[in-house]
């Protein structure tokens, strides 16, 4: 039969899973991607690490698709700490109603020290085992995934990671859940700072999140029209920055905006402002740290769709025997990447964007 005439149920029923979602080419022959189909039964979901806008949309997608496929779904409160302290909640269809538009996470989040210990993981396993839970979905960043990987090596629990972090620093997905919203928040804030910078002829150094990665700074900096972008992935040359500022002044710029990722090696926006002020007195200088405002707020349409797609992909992947993988989207297709690769490989920042930012800042 011609595939085009099939409805979506028939299409999915007749198309092999491996054709719908090809594994990353780097998957080794003994990769968990090759696992035979697994009866996952009941499953638990948790959010872990720094929260990100879209986590609630993701919880909704996990619960709804889990129930759609006939599984009982448990929500674990406060990440791995909740696993250890036995804080489980049965999730039904209505428990995730009216949350798709909300920031934060209804399951709460935490960074658990105890889960780093063998004893903590043993308690966590016992709490899953006594409910006969066979699969765990972790929505979080690299630290959360490392814990999940160790856990599933030690105990018979299938583990699925979903990229939930504003930092966009996971290999195996083009975008992480929350990055788009956080970057939009940054742009909105910088637009406001631009107004007051212009009114007073001031130079602002604006620090954004990104402990190890400059995605927010690079994309936010271009979108907000910043004079320079300082990120951990490139070496910061303060004398070059001073030259940019001097040229801008010579070209009749009356104010300026410099965006700084918090992980940038010169020591953050205050330190850079202090050092620049020693070499250049063309502007009165101010510093703004945007901080946790970047983590909150209603998720953008993009993050809601991403979270919804990945939530369904997590359940469908587990049902097909995937474990110890992260579901991500690459070139608009769902892809499963072994977790150890998602956290090990450095993400490739698009340095062409950096080049563009230099051209446009003259
Ligand atoms: O991991 C996401 C992130 O937002 C980083 O960019 C930032 O450095 C960190 O979280 C801040 O974490 P916390 O909320 O624990 O201060």
XYZ file of C-alpha atoms and ligand atoms in Angstrom:
378
model
C 0.000 0.000 0.000
C 1.168 3.521 -0.723
C 2.469 4.993 2.560
C 1.042 8.404 1.682
C -2.498 7.054 1.878
C -2.017 5.613 5.377
C -3.343 7.491 8.359
C -0.780 8.222 11.098
C -1.711 5.191 13.221
C -1.241 2.832 10.288
C 1.926 4.576 9.203
C 3.511 4.214 12.654
C 2.305 0.622 12.997
C 3.847 -0.377 9.664
C 7.107 1.560 9.680
C 9.988 -0.038 11.595
C 11.063 1.995 14.621
C 14.638 2.068 13.344
C 13.474 3.883 10.197
C 11.427 6.415 12.112
C 14.239 7.191 14.545
C 17.670 6.148 13.276
C 20.346 5.835 15.988
C 23.338 8.156 15.951
C 25.932 6.763 13.539
C 28.459 6.552 16.369
C 26.426 3.956 18.311
C 28.641 0.899 18.892
C 27.483 -2.648 18.060
C 26.914 -3.429 21.742
C 25.116 -0.148 22.342
C 21.897 -0.234 24.371
C 20.233 1.006 21.201
C 20.360 -2.607 20.029
C 18.443 -3.922 23.052
C 15.554 -6.179 22.191
C 12.104 -4.830 22.956
C 11.551 -4.324 26.657
C 8.312 -4.546 28.614
C 8.705 -1.392 30.663
C 5.504 -1.644 32.698
C 5.174 1.182 35.203
C 7.483 4.144 34.895
C 8.702 7.071 36.950
C 9.594 10.571 35.801
C 11.588 13.299 37.504
C 13.077 16.713 36.784
C 16.603 17.356 37.993
C 19.271 20.079 38.110
C 18.547 23.691 37.152
C 14.909 24.021 36.085
C 14.114 25.239 32.587
C 10.975 26.644 30.923
C 9.196 23.783 29.163
C 9.805 21.171 31.846
C 6.087 21.222 32.674
C 5.141 20.754 29.020
C 7.528 17.802 29.031
C 5.987 16.272 32.186
C 2.577 16.630 30.565
C 3.748 14.870 27.406
C 5.366 12.052 29.384
C 2.296 11.462 31.538
C -0.200 11.692 28.700
C 1.769 9.503 26.291
C 2.644 7.021 29.055
C -1.038 6.617 29.906
C -1.978 6.593 26.215
C 0.242 3.535 25.783
C -1.181 1.843 28.880
C 1.502 2.487 31.514
C 1.054 3.665 35.054
C 3.148 6.823 35.521
C 4.673 8.016 38.814
C 6.013 11.522 39.348
C 9.013 11.815 41.674
C 9.249 15.063 43.657
C 12.567 16.992 43.866
C 14.574 14.870 41.491
C 16.880 12.161 42.821
C 16.293 13.333 46.403
C 12.646 12.332 45.989
C 13.681 8.929 44.675
C 15.784 8.375 47.781
C 13.229 9.823 50.211
C 10.368 7.888 48.605
C 8.422 10.971 47.490
C 6.360 9.489 44.639
C 3.011 10.702 43.288
C 0.735 8.765 40.983
C 0.116 10.918 37.907
C -3.188 10.812 36.090
C -4.352 12.642 32.989
C -5.763 15.582 34.940
C -2.680 15.959 37.153
C -0.919 17.555 34.187
C -3.827 19.713 33.037
C -3.269 23.463 32.809
C 0.533 23.301 33.074
C 1.733 23.440 29.469
C 2.180 27.211 29.700
C 3.820 27.344 33.127
C 7.530 27.812 33.867
C 9.308 25.926 36.648
C 8.390 22.300 37.252
C 5.392 20.925 39.134
C 7.620 18.025 40.218
C 10.211 20.458 41.686
C 13.896 20.053 41.020
C 17.100 19.579 42.994
C 20.761 18.722 42.689
C 21.172 15.645 44.874
C 24.418 14.979 46.720
C 23.102 11.738 48.208
C 22.457 10.189 44.795
C 26.208 10.420 44.153
C 26.690 7.776 46.861
C 26.162 4.022 46.361
C 23.960 3.979 49.474
C 21.738 6.748 48.071
C 21.303 4.892 44.789
C 20.489 1.658 46.652
C 17.655 3.411 48.520
C 16.447 4.927 45.262
C 16.342 1.511 43.611
C 14.442 -0.046 46.507
C 11.758 2.624 46.228
C 11.363 1.961 42.515
C 11.477 -1.840 42.927
C 8.778 -1.943 45.600
C 6.416 -0.271 43.116
C 7.558 -2.569 40.342
C 8.784 0.408 38.311
C 11.055 -0.689 35.481
C 11.868 2.583 33.738
C 12.927 6.073 34.776
C 12.782 9.244 32.676
C 15.129 12.013 33.788
C 14.558 15.530 32.445
C 17.704 17.517 33.168
C 21.239 18.415 32.146
C 24.603 16.680 32.057
C 25.037 16.176 35.814
C 21.600 14.553 36.046
C 22.400 12.269 33.101
C 25.689 11.082 34.571
C 23.788 9.975 37.691
C 21.162 8.215 35.585
C 23.787 6.330 33.617
C 25.573 5.025 36.708
C 22.230 4.058 38.247
C 21.157 2.006 35.277
C 24.557 0.268 35.120
C 24.096 -0.808 38.741
C 20.395 -1.739 38.735
C 17.898 -3.275 36.292
C 16.169 0.012 35.478
C 15.781 1.328 31.938
C 16.774 4.973 31.828
C 15.804 7.658 29.317
C 17.237 11.179 29.455
C 15.519 14.276 28.074
C 17.549 17.482 27.629
C 16.075 20.018 30.051
C 18.462 22.923 30.589
C 18.604 26.520 29.435
C 22.304 26.139 28.604
C 21.866 24.145 25.340
C 25.109 22.334 26.121
C 24.209 18.689 25.450
C 25.517 16.709 22.515
C 22.820 14.767 20.650
C 20.211 17.492 20.235
C 20.148 20.759 18.338
C 18.196 22.416 21.140
C 17.569 21.719 24.803
C 14.204 22.408 26.426
C 14.266 25.939 27.841
C 17.072 27.432 25.771
C 14.741 29.247 23.381
C 12.659 30.800 26.166
C 15.705 31.805 28.211
C 17.324 33.454 25.201
C 14.113 35.328 24.416
C 14.049 36.536 28.016
C 17.626 37.755 27.666
C 16.791 39.644 24.469
C 13.740 41.243 26.056
C 15.827 42.375 29.041
C 18.655 43.734 26.910
C 16.181 45.680 24.764
C 15.102 47.430 27.971
C 18.676 48.043 29.034
C 19.357 49.504 25.581
C 16.724 52.184 26.192
C 18.322 53.414 29.379
C 21.876 52.965 28.033
C 20.965 55.198 25.114
C 19.232 57.767 27.313
C 22.363 58.209 29.464
C 25.135 57.516 26.922
C 26.327 54.555 28.984
C 28.142 51.295 28.322
C 26.531 48.231 29.926
C 28.134 44.887 30.665
C 25.322 42.338 30.875
C 26.065 38.946 32.380
C 23.935 35.978 31.328
C 23.863 32.329 32.430
C 26.029 29.647 30.901
C 28.534 28.236 33.350
C 30.357 26.232 30.694
C 28.649 27.273 27.488
C 28.127 30.480 25.544
C 24.966 29.615 23.607
C 22.718 32.055 25.427
C 25.293 34.843 25.207
C 26.083 34.259 21.536
C 22.504 34.016 20.304
C 21.134 36.608 22.732
C 24.008 38.965 21.905
C 23.359 38.820 18.170
C 19.599 39.174 18.585
C 19.979 42.169 20.906
C 22.639 43.837 18.737
C 25.452 43.824 21.294
C 28.800 45.478 20.544
C 30.707 42.413 21.726
C 30.032 38.894 22.996
C 32.321 37.273 25.563
C 31.943 33.491 25.912
C 33.885 30.598 27.482
C 34.518 28.919 24.101
C 36.695 31.752 22.780
C 39.670 33.514 24.332
C 38.681 36.947 25.595
C 41.082 39.659 24.474
C 40.347 42.786 26.476
C 42.578 45.024 24.384
C 40.602 43.937 21.315
C 37.379 44.773 23.169
C 38.752 48.222 24.005
C 39.606 48.721 20.315
C 36.019 47.808 19.340
C 34.712 50.369 21.824
C 37.081 53.079 20.619
C 36.116 52.464 16.996
C 32.443 52.583 17.925
C 32.994 55.906 19.645
C 34.839 57.197 16.565
C 31.841 56.028 14.466
C 29.554 58.213 16.640
C 28.120 55.465 18.851
C 26.815 57.112 21.986
C 26.148 53.976 24.085
C 27.031 50.310 24.067
C 26.080 46.801 25.203
C 28.523 43.979 25.942
C 27.093 40.541 26.754
C 29.175 38.263 28.982
C 28.535 34.552 29.651
C 29.026 33.786 33.341
C 31.591 31.077 32.516
C 33.777 33.468 30.548
C 37.389 33.154 31.767
C 38.111 36.799 32.666
C 35.974 36.473 35.788
C 32.507 37.806 34.989
C 30.934 41.123 34.040
C 32.057 43.161 37.108
C 35.665 42.125 36.686
C 35.661 42.867 32.961
C 34.019 46.264 33.463
C 36.703 47.120 36.022
C 39.525 46.104 33.670
C 38.017 47.922 30.667
C 37.540 51.093 32.727
C 41.294 51.100 33.392
C 41.999 51.340 29.653
C 39.067 53.343 28.281
C 37.037 56.224 29.630
C 34.763 56.866 26.643
C 31.583 55.932 28.538
C 30.178 55.795 32.009
C 29.987 52.045 32.678
C 27.309 49.941 34.380
C 26.900 46.231 35.063
C 23.688 44.163 35.056
C 23.585 40.497 36.089
C 20.416 38.961 34.661
C 20.625 35.866 36.900
C 17.716 33.535 37.563
C 15.168 35.653 35.724
C 16.467 33.664 32.716
C 15.214 30.405 34.161
C 11.613 31.398 34.773
C 8.595 32.399 32.765
C 6.125 30.902 30.385
C 7.833 28.659 27.788
C 7.922 29.836 24.181
C 5.943 27.982 21.518
C 9.240 26.418 20.399
C 10.036 24.975 23.829
C 6.477 23.671 24.251
C 6.612 21.826 20.938
C 10.132 20.525 21.612
C 9.119 19.318 25.091
C 5.990 17.660 23.713
C 7.859 15.855 20.939
C 10.595 14.656 23.259
C 8.140 13.514 25.953
C 6.385 11.259 23.453
C 9.733 10.148 21.986
C 10.894 9.105 25.473
C 7.927 6.814 26.043
C 8.036 5.379 22.530
C 11.791 4.829 22.784
C 11.492 3.001 26.114
C 8.734 0.818 24.691
C 11.074 -0.115 21.871
C 13.823 -1.195 24.244
C 15.932 1.942 24.317
C 17.781 2.544 27.550
C 20.690 4.675 28.734
C 20.010 7.080 25.885
C 18.978 10.702 25.605
C 16.199 11.585 23.172
C 16.988 14.725 21.212
C 16.106 16.441 17.960
C 18.689 16.786 15.208
C 17.719 18.347 11.871
C 14.102 18.168 13.006
C 14.187 14.373 13.556
C 14.065 12.511 16.870
C 17.411 10.850 17.556
C 18.528 8.688 20.521
C 22.108 9.189 21.656
C 23.809 7.018 24.297
C 23.909 9.100 27.463
C 27.644 8.673 27.917
C 28.117 10.322 24.506
C 25.612 13.103 25.194
C 27.560 14.209 28.273
C 31.082 13.391 27.105
C 31.237 15.172 23.751
C 31.685 18.915 23.777
C 28.870 20.659 21.946
C 29.921 22.576 18.886
C 29.070 26.230 19.181
C 28.451 27.730 15.762
C 31.472 29.996 15.523
C 30.140 31.429 12.285
C 27.592 33.216 14.446
C 30.503 34.693 16.378
C 32.057 35.926 13.117
C 28.735 37.485 12.093
C 28.457 39.274 15.418
C 31.854 40.927 14.795
C 30.822 42.137 11.342
C 27.566 43.610 12.608
C 29.010 45.370 15.643
C 31.115 47.962 13.767
O 22.677 24.648 34.438
C 21.886 25.747 34.174
C 22.338 26.940 34.915
O 21.366 27.880 34.639
C 23.731 27.493 34.613
O 23.835 28.246 33.452
C 24.001 28.288 35.858
O 25.350 28.487 36.058
C 23.413 27.418 36.909
O 22.340 26.730 36.300
C 22.954 28.125 38.137
O 22.470 27.182 39.016
P 21.811 27.482 40.431
O 20.361 27.691 40.215
O 22.066 26.259 41.237
O 22.469 28.698 40.956
